[in-house]
Amino acid sequence: MLARRLLRPATARQLTVPLLAQSYSSSSPAPKGTPDIDPSALTIEKTASPKPLLPAADLVFGRNFTDHMLSIEWTARDGWLPPRITPYQNLSLDPSACVFHYAFTCFEGMKAYKDPSNRIRLFRPDRNMHRLNRSSSRIALPTFSGPKFVELISKFVNLEDRFIPKQKGYSLYIRPTMIGTQNTLGVGPPGSALLYVIASPVGPYYPTGFKAISLEATESAVRAWPGGVGDRKLGANYAPCIVPQIDAAKRGYQQNLWLFGEEGYVTEVGTMNMFVAWVNEEGVKELITAPLDGTILEGVTRESILELARERLVPEGWKVSEEKYTIAQMKKAADEGRLLEAFGAGTAAVVSPVKAVTYRGEEIKIPLSPGKETGPLAEKFWNWMLAIQYGEVDHPWSQVISE
Amino acid sequence: MLARRLLRPATARQLTVPLLAQSYSSSSPAPKGTPDIDPSALTIEKTASPKPLLPAADLVFGRNFTDHMLSIEWTARDGWLPPRITPYQNLSLDPSACVFHYAFTCFEGMKAYKDPSNRIRLFRPDRNMHRLNRSSSRIALPTFSGPKFVELISKFVNLEDRFIPKQKGYSLYIRPTMIGTQNTLGVGPPGSALLYVIASPVGPYYPTGFKAISLEATESAVRAWPGGVGDRKLGANYAPCIVPQIDAAKRGYQQNLWLFGEEGYVTEVGTMNMFVAWVNEEGVKELITAPLDGTILEGVTRESILELARERLVPEGWKVSEEKYTIAQMKKAADEGRLLEAFGAGTAAVVSPVKAVTYRGEEIKIPLSPGKETGPLAEKFWNWMLAIQYGEVDHPWSQVISE
């Protein structure tokens, strides 16, 4: 029965990638001076069958999408073609398209928020654009003007206004994605690509308040390596992490804490960056996270927390460090009563308090505030970040995009 | 004009992945005991518009495909669904399908050959099945019975008989591919997948005789590392290698020779394994290739050359080694006149003679046979391999699949 679905003629209209792309040589470089993304060329085709809105309680991350999507094709010969907003629909791709064989894919995660005046806001979209360009160029996909793409995303999000939940903690998750679409099995730079944006209304990561998580420190599998691509938001960094994640889940851990090297350097959580707060060996309160040495995703939440910490915690006597640190140092700090707190940081959860890290079968317990599933620092950052994201305070990171 | 193509209704029938897959939890494990691939359930829908055959001179690797494709869907709930051979057609996938975001993709490269009696032959298909299962399981995609899938591939290849060129050196390149198709942005094991096979008639890698290549020893980018996935044929291993490949090409090198670590270990070429022949420090003629330590693709050609070398070269006094060796050792051997030969090994080229490796701007020259673009060993392996692949000699590695 299912098999029959596979082959039935498409009932919805489908995005068909131009056959012309097939004739491009895989080694032809992108000509200089081909057109950039052009918001003025945008065309909009609205859906004839708007979806019903789901009850807030039924919103599952990345499971349900809005009525439309934004798509921009690129070819090496013609550059970025006119952007289009269309009804949400399947992509129709030749089975030889290079995304299916060689993982030409990168993406971003952003959110649109409703502020108390019901205006739509984005949070530091320039940072996502910067990172997407860094990701795409690392795998020979095209780059583009960040501001112009944000302009298009804003138009798209405004069109989907009714899907943005109004409650604080809720948001519209935005997924810009770029894939290589060239139809050839030759291994080379794609001669064509598709940049598209879909959006999914999401509920709060912690619907009933914080829930601290347990991590398993992983050394059998290695997420990233110097000279590799662990600092770019490539699809290639995700699929290889799933089996270790399943293994950790079987043992009762929510996520992997990826270690690196014989020294056991703490890197990141794969879907989040990692922050640790301790009283360091010199007796100074320190908030520490791994430096951007090429193995760490350049998280927008990571960067924002570091900036907030430097502005607001340093005057209170905190030291804020982007330095390598080891799981052994975490354990020693815990043993000596110096470990204060640990949390993950990412777009989905904002901050995710960590209550324990298990390393080689031994649990490093991490303090939480009395009677709470978070420590005081994580809670502080959570409040600071949400106040900015939801426009409760005036801050340059939050950008009103309502038309 | 191109942009209009993007949105026009699909004119060809398209493979639509079942919407039901969307409702699976991304964390639901595959139930034990779901059905394996079942060749007896195969249905065949032949094309109504057979493609004209291209002239042999126009066959470009992976650019043109046969009339049909083989597809088998999998869901975590129902296991492998009935296999189908259908006209070659686009895949229709939801834009949230996990292959587009998290690189759930792995593949194989195989060839079908015509022997002097016009029978169709495959070369060690069991090795490809073994590797594809190792690849898929590493990224939480389903496994399957190798012999049953080979049975289906054989039926497919027989149907495409007219596309298999008869000339020696020509073949039908077969590309089995498995992608995750679950429609959710949650990062977890795919609840649905598609295994499909397309095929492309290809000409000889060296239409006018061997052409030795120059490699650039690359240490700025790292292809694979211990605890990573460099030994699996995942899409994720390919996209990150393209920019270094473009950079090397700009400097006049055909491929990268990937080094690893401060020691400068020679690993592989990315699309090929690497073999070096030298008189070693003990004065013994040695054929050496990097060991399968997790950073090296388990090449079928690599394995076959090693087996042939152990059977046919060891009696002649050669030592055959799967051991780590460094670029410095290669340079020293060249300086001392001990470097005999080097070549890449892979399904596409079989063997690819190497005439030079440039390391930190310095060229290590590699001897070739007088007046030839190959050394004697590479030529020997080439002849041995082709005689087996094209069925000119009787050998268990070559399997007749003609119906």
Coordinates of N, CA and C in Angstrom, one line a residue, chain B residues 19-102:
Chain B
L19 N 3.8 9.9 2.9 CA 3.6 11.0 3.9 C 3.5 10.3 5.3
L20 N 3.1 9.1 5.3 CA 2.9 8.4 6.6 C 4.2 8.5 7.4
A21 N 5.3 8.5 6.7 CA 6.6 8.5 7.4 C 6.7 9.7 8.3
Q22 N 6.0 10.7 7.9 CA 6.1 11.9 8.7 C 5.6 11.7 10.2
S23 N 4.7 10.8 10.4 CA 4.1 10.7 11.7 C 5.0 9.8 12.6
Y24 N 6.1 9.2 12.1 CA 6.9 8.4 13.0 C 7.7 9.3 13.9
S25 N 7.8 8.9 15.1 CA 8.7 9.5 16.0 C 10.2 9.3 15.6
S26 N 10.9 10.4 15.6 CA 12.3 10.3 15.2 C 13.1 9.4 16.1
S27 N 12.6 9.1 17.3 CA 13.4 8.3 18.2 C 12.9 6.9 18.3
S28 N 11.9 6.5 17.5 CA 11.4 5.1 17.5 C 12.4 4.2 16.9
P29 N 12.8 3.2 17.6 CA 13.8 2.2 17.0 C 13.1 1.3 16.0
A30 N 13.9 0.8 15.1 CA 13.3 -0.1 14.1 C 12.9 -1.4 14.9
P31 N 11.6 -1.8 14.7 CA 11.2 -3.0 15.4 C 12.0 -4.2 14.9
K32 N 12.3 -5.1 15.8 CA 13.0 -6.4 15.3 C 12.1 -7.2 14.4
G33 N 12.7 -7.9 13.5 CA 11.9 -8.8 12.7 C 11.0 -8.2 11.7
T34 N 11.2 -6.9 11.3 CA 10.4 -6.4 10.1 C 11.0 -7.0 8.9
P35 N 10.2 -7.0 7.8 CA 10.6 -7.8 6.6 C 11.9 -7.3 6.0
D36 N 12.7 -8.2 5.5 CA 13.9 -7.9 4.7 C 13.5 -7.6 3.3
I37 N 14.5 -7.2 2.5 CA 14.3 -7.0 1.1 C 13.7 -8.4 0.5
D38 N 12.7 -8.3 -0.4 CA 12.1 -9.5 -0.9 C 12.0 -9.4 -2.4
P39 N 13.0 -10.1 -3.1 CA 13.1 -10.0 -4.6 C 11.8 -10.6 -5.2
S40 N 11.1 -11.5 -4.5 CA 10.0 -12.2 -5.1 C 8.8 -11.2 -5.3
A41 N 8.9 -10.1 -4.5 CA 7.8 -9.1 -4.6 C 8.0 -8.0 -5.6
L42 N 9.1 -8.2 -6.4 CA 9.5 -7.1 -7.3 C 8.4 -6.9 -8.4
T43 N 8.1 -5.7 -8.6 CA 7.2 -5.3 -9.8 C 8.0 -4.5 -10.7
I44 N 7.7 -4.7 -12.0 CA 8.5 -4.0 -13.1 C 7.5 -3.2 -13.9
E45 N 7.8 -1.9 -14.0 CA 7.0 -1.1 -15.0 C 8.0 -0.5 -16.0
K46 N 7.9 -1.0 -17.2 CA 8.9 -0.6 -18.2 C 8.5 0.8 -18.8
T47 N 9.6 1.4 -19.3 CA 9.4 2.8 -19.8 C 8.6 2.7 -21.2
A48 N 7.8 3.7 -21.4 CA 7.1 3.8 -22.7 C 8.0 4.5 -23.7
S49 N 9.0 5.2 -23.3 CA 9.9 5.9 -24.2 C 11.3 5.7 -24.0
P50 N 11.8 4.5 -24.5 CA 13.2 4.1 -24.3 C 14.1 5.2 -24.9
K51 N 15.2 5.5 -24.2 CA 16.2 6.5 -24.6 C 17.1 6.0 -25.7
P52 N 17.5 6.8 -26.6 CA 18.4 6.4 -27.6 C 19.8 6.2 -27.0
L53 N 20.6 5.2 -27.5 CA 21.9 5.0 -26.9 C 22.9 6.0 -27.4
L54 N 23.7 6.5 -26.6 CA 24.7 7.5 -26.9 C 25.9 6.8 -27.6
P55 N 26.5 7.6 -28.6 CA 27.8 7.0 -29.1 C 28.8 6.8 -28.0
A56 N 29.7 5.8 -28.2 CA 30.6 5.5 -27.1 C 31.5 6.7 -26.8
A57 N 31.8 7.5 -27.7 CA 32.7 8.7 -27.5 C 32.0 9.7 -26.6
D58 N 30.7 9.7 -26.5 CA 29.9 10.7 -25.7 C 29.6 10.3 -24.3
L59 N 30.1 9.1 -23.9 CA 29.8 8.6 -22.5 C 30.7 9.3 -21.5
V60 N 30.1 10.1 -20.7 CA 30.8 10.8 -19.6 C 30.4 10.2 -18.3
F61 N 31.3 10.0 -17.4 CA 31.0 9.3 -16.1 C 29.8 9.9 -15.4
G62 N 28.8 9.1 -15.1 CA 27.7 9.6 -14.2 C 26.9 10.7 -14.8
R63 N 26.9 10.9 -16.1 CA 26.1 12.0 -16.6 C 24.8 11.6 -17.3
N64 N 24.8 10.4 -17.9 CA 23.6 9.9 -18.6 C 23.2 8.6 -18.0
F65 N 21.9 8.3 -17.9 CA 21.5 7.2 -17.1 C 20.6 6.3 -18.0
T66 N 20.3 5.1 -17.5 CA 19.6 4.1 -18.3 C 18.1 4.5 -18.2
D67 N 17.3 3.6 -18.8 CA 15.8 3.8 -18.9 C 15.1 3.7 -17.6
H68 N 15.6 2.9 -16.7 CA 14.9 2.6 -15.5 C 15.7 2.8 -14.2
M69 N 15.0 2.6 -13.1 CA 15.7 2.7 -11.8 C 15.0 1.6 -10.9
L70 N 15.8 1.2 -9.9 CA 15.3 0.2 -8.9 C 15.1 0.9 -7.6
S71 N 14.0 0.8 -7.0 CA 13.7 1.5 -5.7 C 13.1 0.6 -4.7
I72 N 13.6 0.7 -3.4 CA 13.0 -0.1 -2.3 C 12.8 0.9 -1.2
E73 N 11.6 1.1 -0.7 CA 11.4 1.9 0.4 C 11.5 1.1 1.7
W74 N 11.8 1.8 2.8 CA 11.9 1.2 4.1 C 11.2 2.1 5.1
T75 N 10.4 1.5 6.0 CA 9.9 2.3 7.2 C 10.3 1.5 8.4
A76 N 10.4 2.2 9.5 CA 10.8 1.6 10.8 C 9.6 0.6 11.2
R77 N 8.4 0.9 10.8 CA 7.3 0.1 11.2 C 7.1 -1.1 10.3
D78 N 7.3 -1.0 9.0 CA 7.0 -2.0 8.1 C 8.2 -2.7 7.5
G79 N 9.4 -2.2 7.8 CA 10.6 -2.8 7.2 C 10.7 -2.5 5.7
W80 N 11.3 -3.4 5.0 CA 11.5 -3.2 3.5 C 10.2 -3.5 2.8
L81 N 9.8 -2.5 2.0 CA 8.6 -2.7 1.2 C 8.9 -3.3 -0.1
P82 N 7.9 -3.7 -0.9 CA 8.1 -4.4 -2.2 C 9.0 -3.6 -3.1
P83 N 10.0 -4.2 -3.7 CA 10.9 -3.5 -4.6 C 10.2 -3.2 -5.9
R84 N 10.6 -2.1 -6.6 CA 10.0 -1.8 -7.8 C 11.1 -1.3 -8.8
I85 N 10.9 -1.8 -10.0 CA 11.7 -1.2 -11.1 C 10.7 -0.4 -11.9
T86 N 11.1 0.9 -12.1 CA 10.2 1.8 -12.8 C 11.0 2.6 -13.8
P87 N 10.3 3.4 -14.7 CA 11.1 4.3 -15.5 C 11.9 5.3 -14.6
Y88 N 13.1 5.6 -15.1 CA 14.0 6.6 -14.4 C 13.2 7.9 -14.2
Q89 N 13.2 8.4 -13.0 CA 12.3 9.5 -12.7 C 12.8 10.3 -11.5
N90 N 12.3 11.5 -11.4 CA 12.7 12.4 -10.3 C 12.2 11.8 -9.0
L91 N 12.9 12.1 -7.9 CA 12.4 11.8 -6.5 C 11.7 13.0 -6.0
S92 N 10.5 12.7 -5.4 CA 9.7 13.8 -4.9 C 9.8 13.7 -3.4
L93 N 10.4 14.7 -2.7 CA 10.6 14.6 -1.3 C 10.2 15.9 -0.6
D94 N 9.6 15.8 0.6 CA 9.3 16.9 1.4 C 10.5 17.7 1.7
P95 N 10.4 19.0 1.7 CA 11.6 19.9 1.9 C 12.2 19.7 3.3
S96 N 11.5 19.0 4.2 CA 12.0 18.7 5.6 C 12.7 17.4 5.6
A97 N 12.7 16.6 4.5 CA 13.3 15.3 4.6 C 14.7 15.3 5.1
C98 N 15.0 14.4 6.0 CA 16.3 14.5 6.7 C 17.5 14.4 5.9
V99 N 17.4 13.8 4.6 CA 18.6 13.8 3.8 C 19.1 15.2 3.4
F100 N 18.1 16.1 3.3 CA 18.4 17.5 2.9 C 19.1 18.3 4.0
H101 N 18.9 17.9 5.3 CA 19.4 18.7 6.4 C 20.6 18.0 7.1
Y102 N 20.5 16.7 7.3 CA 21.5 16.0 8.2 C 22.4 15.0 7.4

